[in-house]
Amino acid sequence: MNNHMMAAVLYGKEHLHVEPVAVPTIDSGDILVRVKVALTCGTDVKVFRRGYHARMIVPPAVFGHELAGDVVAVSEGVANFSIGQRVVASNSAPCDACFFCRRGLQNLCEDLLFNNGAYAEYIRIPARIVQKNTYLIPSHVGYYDAALVEPLACVVRGFEETAPRPGDTIAIIGLGSIGLMFVKLAKLYGCRVIAVGRRKTQLERAAVLGADDLIVAAESDPVKTIRSLTHGRGADVAIEAVGKPQTWEWAANMVRRGGTVNFFGGCPNDSKVNLDTALLHYSEITCKASFHHTPAYIRKALDLVCAGHITASFFVNREEPLANLLEVMRHLMSHNGHLKTAIVP
Ligand SMILES: [Zn+2]
Ligand SMILES: [Zn+2]
């Protein structure tokens, strides 16, 4: 193997280059993966726009975190993987020893190890992720499908934490790939889905996944519309998958008495929201937020992908070579309402 490869290096705010860098070396317990596909993600676009992410990445650094590929090197100490296997590796792994991990909150681990560098020909998967969060891809599952496991794990966890019941009415605000994954899960679970989005194309996609009612956010007051669709009561559950204070407020205002809200979308730092305390209290609204995933949910997400419930044919609608990543990021930044792009290094 040549010891150089092409990789995207993030230097700062809207500043990245696809350039030759050294192929990563691997230490004990690590594996090296030839990336077959890396998917773009809303978080990457956010990091590109801001130039940093407090926990995930400190530039200059290789970039990208949703990937699937082939094992091309294993270090000593790796027993469960061998060269030539097709694998999907998560972007993080918890320590399983800290206060939070011991309470089953591995997503909040004090020492969560993040891995970036999927927009590259090769990526090193560190030992801890090899042990806890890397899986073989069954032969009937494609690389593109497998690469959906990481974002899907966040969604499956958020869905279960919100604990809807079959038959419940779920309002889902925001119909990017995350919101649409929620639509799909809610339909699989037997819920009625009211999808709230800004664009007609997004609502059409939600309808394809089975959404029962569609609300164009700009055309009406979504809170009033949801109440009129639910005998005045409000939705049983509302999931906010946008990450804006206004949509957080809508979500809290559109659930019924005793309902549950999940603030799934992270707002920009220092954002504040206005919540009606009387409403929260006298209507007994449960407010939740979900961040990231745990190894158990990576496995659940992989099972959903292997069963064919979530496929790249729906969630990935563009494919570009690695060399075009800068243009792809700019495009994703300037438009809303499109899905994932497959970057092929
Ligand atoms: Zn992601
Ligand atoms: Zn921990």
Tab-separated table of N, CA and C in Angstrom, residues 23-127:
chain	number	residue	atom	x	y	z
A	23	VAL	N	-1.398	7.747	5.334
A	23	VAL	CA	-2.365	6.721	5.729
A	23	VAL	C	-2.189	6.514	7.240
A	24	PRO	N	-3.292	6.469	8.008
A	24	PRO	CA	-3.133	6.317	9.466
A	24	PRO	C	-2.377	5.036	9.811
A	25	THR	N	-1.550	5.130	10.855
A	25	THR	CA	-0.904	3.921	11.364
A	25	THR	C	-1.811	3.359	12.457
A	26	ILE	N	-1.719	2.069	12.672
A	26	ILE	CA	-2.598	1.469	13.686
A	26	ILE	C	-1.782	0.933	14.849
A	27	ASP	N	-2.347	1.124	16.044
A	27	ASP	CA	-1.733	0.622	17.272
A	27	ASP	C	-2.441	-0.663	17.687
A	28	SER	N	-1.987	-1.192	18.774
A	28	SER	CA	-2.533	-2.438	19.291
A	28	SER	C	-4.059	-2.340	19.462
A	29	GLY	N	-4.763	-3.285	18.883
A	29	GLY	CA	-6.223	-3.326	19.028
A	29	GLY	C	-6.974	-2.574	17.940
A	30	ASP	N	-6.253	-1.782	17.139
A	30	ASP	CA	-6.908	-0.993	16.083
A	30	ASP	C	-7.078	-1.817	14.805
A	31	ILE	N	-7.980	-1.327	13.940
A	31	ILE	CA	-8.015	-1.856	12.576
A	31	ILE	C	-7.972	-0.673	11.602
A	32	LEU	N	-7.568	-0.969	10.379
A	32	LEU	CA	-7.576	0.045	9.326
A	32	LEU	C	-8.639	-0.358	8.312
A	33	VAL	N	-9.480	0.598	7.944
A	33	VAL	CA	-10.601	0.305	7.043
A	33	VAL	C	-10.460	1.140	5.775
A	34	ARG	N	-10.618	0.490	4.627
A	34	ARG	CA	-10.724	1.193	3.345
A	34	ARG	C	-12.163	1.672	3.254
A	35	VAL	N	-12.362	2.994	3.232
A	35	VAL	CA	-13.723	3.539	3.241
A	35	VAL	C	-14.369	3.312	1.868
A	36	LYS	N	-15.516	2.649	1.854
A	36	LYS	CA	-16.251	2.453	0.605
A	36	LYS	C	-17.267	3.562	0.406
A	37	VAL	N	-17.823	4.042	1.511
A	37	VAL	CA	-18.730	5.187	1.428
A	37	VAL	C	-18.741	5.925	2.763
A	38	ALA	N	-18.817	7.258	2.687
A	38	ALA	CA	-19.019	8.089	3.874
A	38	ALA	C	-20.232	8.956	3.579
A	39	LEU	N	-21.176	8.988	4.517
A	39	LEU	CA	-22.396	9.772	4.292
A	39	LEU	C	-22.281	11.139	4.955
A	40	THR	N	-22.800	12.147	4.281
A	40	THR	CA	-22.853	13.469	4.902
A	40	THR	C	-23.939	13.445	5.974
A	41	CYS	N	-23.783	14.351	6.935
A	41	CYS	CA	-24.671	14.367	8.092
A	41	CYS	C	-24.852	15.815	8.495
A	42	GLY	N	-26.024	16.139	9.035
A	42	GLY	CA	-26.291	17.497	9.474
A	42	GLY	C	-25.233	18.016	10.443
A	43	THR	N	-24.708	17.124	11.272
A	43	THR	CA	-23.675	17.538	12.228
A	43	THR	C	-22.409	17.982	11.497
A	44	ASP	N	-22.045	17.261	10.449
A	44	ASP	CA	-20.856	17.661	9.672
A	44	ASP	C	-21.057	19.048	9.058
A	45	VAL	N	-22.252	19.294	8.575
A	45	VAL	CA	-22.531	20.599	7.960
A	45	VAL	C	-22.419	21.703	9.019
A	46	LYS	N	-22.936	21.410	10.217
A	46	LYS	CA	-22.840	22.353	11.339
A	46	LYS	C	-21.374	22.620	11.686
A	47	VAL	N	-20.589	21.556	11.766
A	47	VAL	CA	-19.170	21.683	12.105
A	47	VAL	C	-18.444	22.479	11.010
A	48	PHE	N	-18.781	22.231	9.768
A	48	PHE	CA	-18.170	22.949	8.643
A	48	PHE	C	-18.515	24.437	8.732
A	49	ARG	N	-19.771	24.743	9.055
A	49	ARG	CA	-20.204	26.137	9.128
A	49	ARG	C	-19.523	26.872	10.283
A	50	ARG	N	-19.395	26.190	11.424
A	50	ARG	CA	-18.829	26.853	12.615
A	50	ARG	C	-17.314	26.716	12.718
A	51	GLY	N	-16.785	25.657	12.122
A	51	GLY	CA	-15.343	25.426	12.193
A	51	GLY	C	-14.899	24.631	13.404
A	52	TYR	N	-15.824	24.172	14.224
A	52	TYR	CA	-15.431	23.377	15.390
A	52	TYR	C	-16.655	22.656	15.929
A	53	HIS	N	-16.419	21.731	16.827
A	53	HIS	CA	-17.480	21.107	17.612
A	53	HIS	C	-16.846	20.797	18.959
A	54	ALA	N	-17.450	21.317	20.014
A	54	ALA	CA	-16.833	21.243	21.340
A	54	ALA	C	-16.364	19.833	21.693
A	55	ARG	N	-17.162	18.843	21.382
A	55	ARG	CA	-16.820	17.495	21.840
A	55	ARG	C	-16.284	16.589	20.748
A	56	MET	N	-16.734	16.816	19.516
A	56	MET	CA	-16.454	15.809	18.485
A	56	MET	C	-15.147	15.993	17.736
A	57	ILE	N	-14.747	17.246	17.497
A	57	ILE	CA	-13.614	17.439	16.583
A	57	ILE	C	-12.942	18.792	16.838
A	58	VAL	N	-11.617	18.802	16.845
A	58	VAL	CA	-10.844	20.032	17.019
A	58	VAL	C	-9.936	20.202	15.786
A	59	PRO	N	-10.220	21.187	14.910
A	59	PRO	CA	-9.411	21.346	13.705
A	59	PRO	C	-8.004	21.853	14.015
A	60	PRO	N	-7.030	21.674	13.126
A	60	PRO	CA	-7.196	20.934	11.871
A	60	PRO	C	-7.293	19.437	12.118
A	61	ALA	N	-8.219	18.808	11.421
A	61	ALA	CA	-8.452	17.382	11.663
A	61	ALA	C	-9.138	16.755	10.459
A	62	VAL	N	-8.917	15.461	10.309
A	62	VAL	CA	-9.692	14.737	9.303
A	62	VAL	C	-11.131	14.690	9.792
A	63	PHE	N	-12.055	14.441	8.866
A	63	PHE	CA	-13.430	14.865	9.038
A	63	PHE	C	-14.358	13.765	8.508
A	64	GLY	N	-15.598	13.737	9.007
A	64	GLY	CA	-16.581	12.755	8.523
A	64	GLY	C	-16.698	11.582	9.490
A	65	HIS	N	-17.922	11.072	9.702
A	65	HIS	CA	-18.064	10.035	10.734
A	65	HIS	C	-19.089	8.934	10.439
A	66	GLU	N	-19.769	8.968	9.295
A	66	GLU	CA	-20.717	7.885	8.990
A	66	GLU	C	-20.134	7.079	7.841
A	67	LEU	N	-19.701	5.872	8.115
A	67	LEU	CA	-18.954	5.150	7.085
A	67	LEU	C	-19.198	3.652	7.109
A	68	ALA	N	-18.874	3.035	5.986
A	68	ALA	CA	-18.784	1.579	5.903
A	68	ALA	C	-17.648	1.272	4.945
A	69	GLY	N	-16.986	0.139	5.154
A	69	GLY	CA	-15.842	-0.181	4.297
A	69	GLY	C	-15.300	-1.576	4.552
A	70	ASP	N	-14.082	-1.787	4.063
A	70	ASP	CA	-13.434	-3.101	4.158
A	70	ASP	C	-12.228	-3.039	5.090
A	71	VAL	N	-12.060	-4.058	5.892
A	71	VAL	CA	-10.874	-4.145	6.748
A	71	VAL	C	-9.660	-4.441	5.854
A	72	VAL	N	-8.631	-3.583	5.950
A	72	VAL	CA	-7.420	-3.824	5.142
A	72	VAL	C	-6.193	-4.099	6.004
A	73	ALA	N	-6.274	-3.830	7.288
A	73	ALA	CA	-5.156	-4.178	8.186
A	73	ALA	C	-5.708	-4.355	9.594
A	74	VAL	N	-5.178	-5.339	10.306
A	74	VAL	CA	-5.540	-5.526	11.714
A	74	VAL	C	-4.245	-5.583	12.506
A	75	SER	N	-4.267	-4.991	13.691
A	75	SER	CA	-3.075	-5.026	14.529
A	75	SER	C	-3.117	-6.289	15.383
A	76	GLU	N	-2.013	-6.534	16.071
A	76	GLU	CA	-2.021	-7.698	16.978
A	76	GLU	C	-3.011	-7.380	18.098
A	77	GLY	N	-3.634	-8.399	18.597
A	77	GLY	CA	-4.624	-8.168	19.660
A	77	GLY	C	-6.044	-8.059	19.123
A	78	VAL	N	-6.214	-8.088	17.814
A	78	VAL	CA	-7.578	-8.055	17.259
A	78	VAL	C	-7.967	-9.478	16.865
A	79	ALA	N	-8.944	-10.020	17.595
A	79	ALA	CA	-9.314	-11.408	17.344
A	79	ALA	C	-10.576	-11.507	16.499
A	80	ASN	N	-11.451	-10.501	16.592
A	80	ASN	CA	-12.775	-10.660	15.989
A	80	ASN	C	-12.920	-10.081	14.585
A	81	PHE	N	-11.864	-9.527	14.008
A	81	PHE	CA	-11.936	-9.031	12.629
A	81	PHE	C	-10.714	-9.485	11.850
A	82	SER	N	-10.904	-9.653	10.546
A	82	SER	CA	-9.762	-10.027	9.718
A	82	SER	C	-9.833	-9.300	8.375
A	83	ILE	N	-8.710	-9.281	7.701
A	83	ILE	CA	-8.584	-8.542	6.448
A	83	ILE	C	-9.609	-9.051	5.441
A	84	GLY	N	-10.250	-8.103	4.748
A	84	GLY	CA	-11.208	-8.437	3.706
A	84	GLY	C	-12.653	-8.377	4.160
A	85	GLN	N	-12.887	-8.319	5.476
A	85	GLN	CA	-14.276	-8.284	5.951
A	85	GLN	C	-14.898	-6.907	5.723
A	86	ARG	N	-16.204	-6.920	5.447
A	86	ARG	CA	-16.962	-5.665	5.293
A	86	ARG	C	-17.478	-5.260	6.665
A	87	VAL	N	-17.218	-4.005	7.042
A	87	VAL	CA	-17.595	-3.582	8.401
A	87	VAL	C	-18.243	-2.205	8.407
A	88	VAL	N	-19.034	-1.984	9.470
A	88	VAL	CA	-19.529	-0.649	9.781
A	88	VAL	C	-19.034	-0.341	11.191
A	89	ALA	N	-18.413	0.840	11.349
A	89	ALA	CA	-17.871	1.239	12.651
A	89	ALA	C	-18.571	2.517	13.082
A	90	SER	N	-18.977	2.556	14.337
A	90	SER	CA	-19.606	3.753	14.874
A	90	SER	C	-18.557	4.855	15.047
A	91	ASN	N	-19.042	6.068	15.279
A	91	ASN	CA	-18.140	7.219	15.432
A	91	ASN	C	-17.699	7.430	16.878
A	92	SER	N	-18.101	6.566	17.782
A	92	SER	CA	-17.710	6.766	19.180
A	92	SER	C	-17.785	5.448	19.923
A	93	ALA	N	-17.193	5.436	21.112
A	93	ALA	CA	-17.381	4.327	22.046
A	93	ALA	C	-17.178	4.865	23.452
A	94	PRO	N	-18.028	4.400	24.386
A	94	PRO	CA	-17.946	4.855	25.772
A	94	PRO	C	-16.875	4.089	26.547
A	95	CYS	N	-16.561	4.583	27.757
A	95	CYS	CA	-15.523	3.924	28.560
A	95	CYS	C	-16.067	2.736	29.346
A	96	ASP	N	-17.387	2.751	29.630
A	96	ASP	CA	-18.045	1.705	30.428
A	96	ASP	C	-17.540	1.630	31.867
A	97	ALA	N	-16.879	2.681	32.346
A	97	ALA	CA	-16.355	2.659	33.721
A	97	ALA	C	-16.777	3.884	34.532
A	98	CYS	N	-17.135	4.963	33.867
A	98	CYS	CA	-17.397	6.223	34.591
A	98	CYS	C	-18.786	6.210	35.257
A	99	PHE	N	-19.053	7.249	36.009
A	99	PHE	CA	-20.340	7.430	36.701
A	99	PHE	C	-21.518	7.207	35.754
A	100	PHE	N	-21.473	7.846	34.590
A	100	PHE	CA	-22.607	7.794	33.662
A	100	PHE	C	-22.725	6.425	32.997
A	101	CYS	N	-21.613	5.887	32.559
A	101	CYS	CA	-21.652	4.564	31.923
A	101	CYS	C	-22.227	3.529	32.874
A	102	ARG	N	-21.828	3.589	34.160
A	102	ARG	CA	-22.301	2.593	35.114
A	102	ARG	C	-23.798	2.703	35.347
A	103	ARG	N	-24.381	3.850	34.992
A	103	ARG	CA	-25.826	4.013	35.111
A	103	ARG	C	-26.546	3.790	33.776
A	104	GLY	N	-25.855	3.208	32.826
A	104	GLY	CA	-26.489	2.927	31.530
A	104	GLY	C	-26.619	4.141	30.632
A	105	LEU	N	-25.961	5.227	30.999
A	105	LEU	CA	-26.013	6.456	30.186
A	105	LEU	C	-24.695	6.611	29.420
A	106	GLN	N	-24.376	5.592	28.636
A	106	GLN	CA	-23.084	5.613	27.944
A	106	GLN	C	-22.984	6.740	26.922
A	107	ASN	N	-24.144	7.225	26.467
A	107	ASN	CA	-24.118	8.372	25.546
A	107	ASN	C	-23.599	9.630	26.240
A	108	LEU	N	-23.669	9.655	27.573
A	108	LEU	CA	-23.186	10.819	28.334
A	108	LEU	C	-21.827	10.527	28.977
A	109	CYS	N	-21.161	9.494	28.540
A	109	CYS	CA	-19.850	9.085	29.087
A	109	CYS	C	-18.915	10.282	29.251
A	110	GLU	N	-18.208	10.301	30.387
A	110	GLU	CA	-17.258	11.394	30.648
A	110	GLU	C	-16.032	11.298	29.752
A	111	ASP	N	-15.841	10.135	29.161
A	111	ASP	CA	-14.640	9.902	28.348
A	111	ASP	C	-15.052	9.278	27.008
A	112	LEU	N	-16.131	9.818	26.423
A	112	LEU	CA	-16.613	9.278	25.152
A	112	LEU	C	-15.528	9.499	24.097
A	113	LEU	N	-15.108	8.416	23.472
A	113	LEU	CA	-14.041	8.514	22.469
A	113	LEU	C	-14.672	8.706	21.090
A	114	PHE	N	-14.418	9.842	20.455
A	114	PHE	CA	-14.959	10.103	19.112
A	114	PHE	C	-13.918	9.793	18.054
A	115	ASN	N	-14.393	9.355	16.905
A	115	ASN	CA	-13.491	9.074	15.785
A	115	ASN	C	-14.002	9.806	14.552
A	116	ASN	N	-13.123	10.527	13.900
A	116	ASN	CA	-13.462	11.232	12.661
A	116	ASN	C	-12.472	10.822	11.579
A	117	GLY	N	-12.804	11.187	10.353
A	117	GLY	CA	-11.881	10.883	9.253
A	117	GLY	C	-12.485	9.956	8.215
A	118	ALA	N	-13.819	9.937	8.132
A	118	ALA	CA	-14.481	9.052	7.165
A	118	ALA	C	-14.378	9.573	5.728
A	119	TYR	N	-14.195	10.909	5.565
A	119	TYR	CA	-14.055	11.452	4.203
A	119	TYR	C	-12.600	11.275	3.784
A	120	ALA	N	-12.214	10.032	3.561
A	120	ALA	CA	-10.823	9.681	3.272
A	120	ALA	C	-10.801	8.294	2.674
A	121	GLU	N	-9.665	7.954	2.064
A	121	GLU	CA	-9.571	6.607	1.496
A	121	GLU	C	-9.499	5.548	2.594
A	122	TYR	N	-8.791	5.899	3.691
A	122	TYR	CA	-8.644	4.942	4.795
A	122	TYR	C	-8.954	5.640	6.109
A	123	ILE	N	-9.467	4.871	7.048
A	123	ILE	CA	-9.695	5.409	8.393
A	123	ILE	C	-9.232	4.383	9.417
A	124	ARG	N	-8.584	4.899	10.447
A	124	ARG	CA	-8.192	4.052	11.575
A	124	ARG	C	-9.390	3.934	12.510
A	125	ILE	N	-9.729	2.716	12.887
A	125	ILE	CA	-10.760	2.512	13.904
A	125	ILE	C	-10.028	2.155	15.193
A	126	PRO	N	-10.104	3.036	16.211
A	126	PRO	CA	-9.345	2.778	17.429
A	126	PRO	C	-9.882	1.577	18.206
A	127	ALA	N	-8.982	0.974	19.001
A	127	ALA	CA	-9.281	-0.293	19.686
A	127	ALA	C	-10.631	-0.277	20.410
